[in-house]
Tab-separated table of N, CA, C and O in Angstrom:
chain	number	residue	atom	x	y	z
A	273	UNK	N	65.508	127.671	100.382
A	273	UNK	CA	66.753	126.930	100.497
A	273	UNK	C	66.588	125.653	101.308
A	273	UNK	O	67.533	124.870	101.210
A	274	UNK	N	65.574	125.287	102.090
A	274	UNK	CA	65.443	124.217	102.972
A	274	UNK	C	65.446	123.057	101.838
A	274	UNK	O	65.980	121.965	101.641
A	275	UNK	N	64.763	123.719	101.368
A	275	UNK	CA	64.056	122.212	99.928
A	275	UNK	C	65.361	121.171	99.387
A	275	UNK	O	65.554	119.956	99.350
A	276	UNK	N	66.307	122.725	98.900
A	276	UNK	CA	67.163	122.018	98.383
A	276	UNK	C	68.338	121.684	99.108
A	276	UNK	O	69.220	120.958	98.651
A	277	UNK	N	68.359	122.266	100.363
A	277	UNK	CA	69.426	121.387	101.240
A	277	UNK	C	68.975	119.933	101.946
A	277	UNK	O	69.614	119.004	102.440
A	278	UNK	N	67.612	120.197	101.751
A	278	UNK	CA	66.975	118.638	102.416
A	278	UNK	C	67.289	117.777	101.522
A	278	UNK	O	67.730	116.709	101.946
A	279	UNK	N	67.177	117.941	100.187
A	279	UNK	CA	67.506	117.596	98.699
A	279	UNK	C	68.892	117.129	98.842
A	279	UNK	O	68.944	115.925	98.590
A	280	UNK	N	69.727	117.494	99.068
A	280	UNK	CA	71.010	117.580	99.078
A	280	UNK	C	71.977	116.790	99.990
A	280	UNK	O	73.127	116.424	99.749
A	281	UNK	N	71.149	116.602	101.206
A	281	UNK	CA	71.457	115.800	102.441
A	281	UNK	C	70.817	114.259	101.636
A	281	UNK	O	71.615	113.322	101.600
A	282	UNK	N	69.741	114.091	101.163
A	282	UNK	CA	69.048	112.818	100.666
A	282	UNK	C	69.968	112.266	99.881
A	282	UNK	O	70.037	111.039	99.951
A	283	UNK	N	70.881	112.945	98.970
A	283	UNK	CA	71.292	112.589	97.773
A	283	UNK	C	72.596	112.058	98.700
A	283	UNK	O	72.820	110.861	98.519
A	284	UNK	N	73.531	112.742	99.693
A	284	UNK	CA	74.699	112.569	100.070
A	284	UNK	C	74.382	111.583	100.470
A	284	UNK	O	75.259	110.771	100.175
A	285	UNK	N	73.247	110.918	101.246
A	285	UNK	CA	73.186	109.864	102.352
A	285	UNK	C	72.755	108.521	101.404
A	285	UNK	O	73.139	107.500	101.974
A	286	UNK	N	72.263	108.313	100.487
A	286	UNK	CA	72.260	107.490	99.267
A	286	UNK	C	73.614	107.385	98.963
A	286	UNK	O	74.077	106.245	98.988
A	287	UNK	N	74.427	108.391	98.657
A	287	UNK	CA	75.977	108.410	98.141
A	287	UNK	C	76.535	107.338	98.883
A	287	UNK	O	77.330	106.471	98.518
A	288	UNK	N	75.832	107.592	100.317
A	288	UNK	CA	77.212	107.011	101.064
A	288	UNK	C	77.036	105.997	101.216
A	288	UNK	O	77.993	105.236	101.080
A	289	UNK	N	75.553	105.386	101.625
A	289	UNK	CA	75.000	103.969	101.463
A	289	UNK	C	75.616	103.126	100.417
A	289	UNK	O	76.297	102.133	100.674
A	290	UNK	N	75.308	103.630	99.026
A	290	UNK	CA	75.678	103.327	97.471
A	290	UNK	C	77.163	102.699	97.654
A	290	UNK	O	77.521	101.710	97.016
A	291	UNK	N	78.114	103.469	98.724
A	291	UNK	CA	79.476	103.327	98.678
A	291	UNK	C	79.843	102.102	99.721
A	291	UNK	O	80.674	101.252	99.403
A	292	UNK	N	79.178	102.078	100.962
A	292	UNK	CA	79.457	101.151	101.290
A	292	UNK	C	79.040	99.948	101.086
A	292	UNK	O	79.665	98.951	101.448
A	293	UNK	N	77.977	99.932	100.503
A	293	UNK	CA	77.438	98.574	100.311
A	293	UNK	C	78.565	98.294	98.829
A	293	UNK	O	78.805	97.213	98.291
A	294	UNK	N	79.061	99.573	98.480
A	294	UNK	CA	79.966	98.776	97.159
A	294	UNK	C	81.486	98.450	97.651
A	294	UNK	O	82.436	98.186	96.913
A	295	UNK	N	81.488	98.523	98.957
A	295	UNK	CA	82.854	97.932	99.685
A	295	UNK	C	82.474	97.015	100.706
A	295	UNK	O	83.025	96.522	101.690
A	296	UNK	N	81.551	96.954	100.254
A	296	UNK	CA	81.251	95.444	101.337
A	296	UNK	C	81.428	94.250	100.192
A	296	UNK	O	82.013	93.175	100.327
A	297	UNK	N	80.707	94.798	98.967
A	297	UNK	CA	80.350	93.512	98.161
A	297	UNK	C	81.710	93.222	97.232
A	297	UNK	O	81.845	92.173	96.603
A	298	UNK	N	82.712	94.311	97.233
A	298	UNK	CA	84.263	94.206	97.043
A	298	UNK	C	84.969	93.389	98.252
A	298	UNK	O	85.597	92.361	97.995
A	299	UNK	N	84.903	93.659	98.992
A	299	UNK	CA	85.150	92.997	99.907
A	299	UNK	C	84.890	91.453	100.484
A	299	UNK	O	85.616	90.917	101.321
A	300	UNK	N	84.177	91.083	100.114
A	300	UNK	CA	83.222	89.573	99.866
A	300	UNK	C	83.658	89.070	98.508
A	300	UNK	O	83.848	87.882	98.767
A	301	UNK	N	83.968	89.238	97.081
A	301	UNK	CA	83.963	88.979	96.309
A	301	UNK	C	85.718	89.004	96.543
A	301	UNK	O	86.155	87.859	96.426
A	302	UNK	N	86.775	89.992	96.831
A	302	UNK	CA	88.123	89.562	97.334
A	302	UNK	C	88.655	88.500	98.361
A	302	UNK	O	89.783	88.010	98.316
A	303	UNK	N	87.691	88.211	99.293
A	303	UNK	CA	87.615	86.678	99.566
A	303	UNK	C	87.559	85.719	99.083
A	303	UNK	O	88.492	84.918	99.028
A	304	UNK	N	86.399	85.554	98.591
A	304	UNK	CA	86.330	84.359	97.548
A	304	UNK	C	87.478	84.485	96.581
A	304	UNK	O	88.140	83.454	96.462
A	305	UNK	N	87.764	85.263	96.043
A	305	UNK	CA	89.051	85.241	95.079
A	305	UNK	C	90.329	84.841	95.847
A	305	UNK	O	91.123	84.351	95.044
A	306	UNK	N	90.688	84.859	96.754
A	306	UNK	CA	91.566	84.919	97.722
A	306	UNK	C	91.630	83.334	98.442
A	306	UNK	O	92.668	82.681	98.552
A	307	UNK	N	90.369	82.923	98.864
A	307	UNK	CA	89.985	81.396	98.591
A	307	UNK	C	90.261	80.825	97.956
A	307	UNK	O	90.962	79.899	98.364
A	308	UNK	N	89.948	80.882	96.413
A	308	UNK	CA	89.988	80.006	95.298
A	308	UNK	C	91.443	80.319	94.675
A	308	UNK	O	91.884	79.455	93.917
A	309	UNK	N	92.122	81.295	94.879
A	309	UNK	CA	93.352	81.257	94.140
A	309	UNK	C	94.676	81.881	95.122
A	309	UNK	O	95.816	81.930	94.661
């Protein structure tokens, strides 16, 4: 069971990376929109 909870922790912590970097770059791109219009 270690394998696949080590497995499992890897995958969540990618998840969460994955997520914020996709509300950062939402976040940057609603500026500029917000700028220009």
């Amino acid at each position: 069971m270690g394998i696949v909870n080590s497995i499992y922790k890897k995958k969540m912590n990618f998840q969460q990376e994955r997520r914020k970097e996709a509300l950062r770059e939402a976040k940057h791109i609603a500026r500029i929109l917000g700028e220009r219009f």
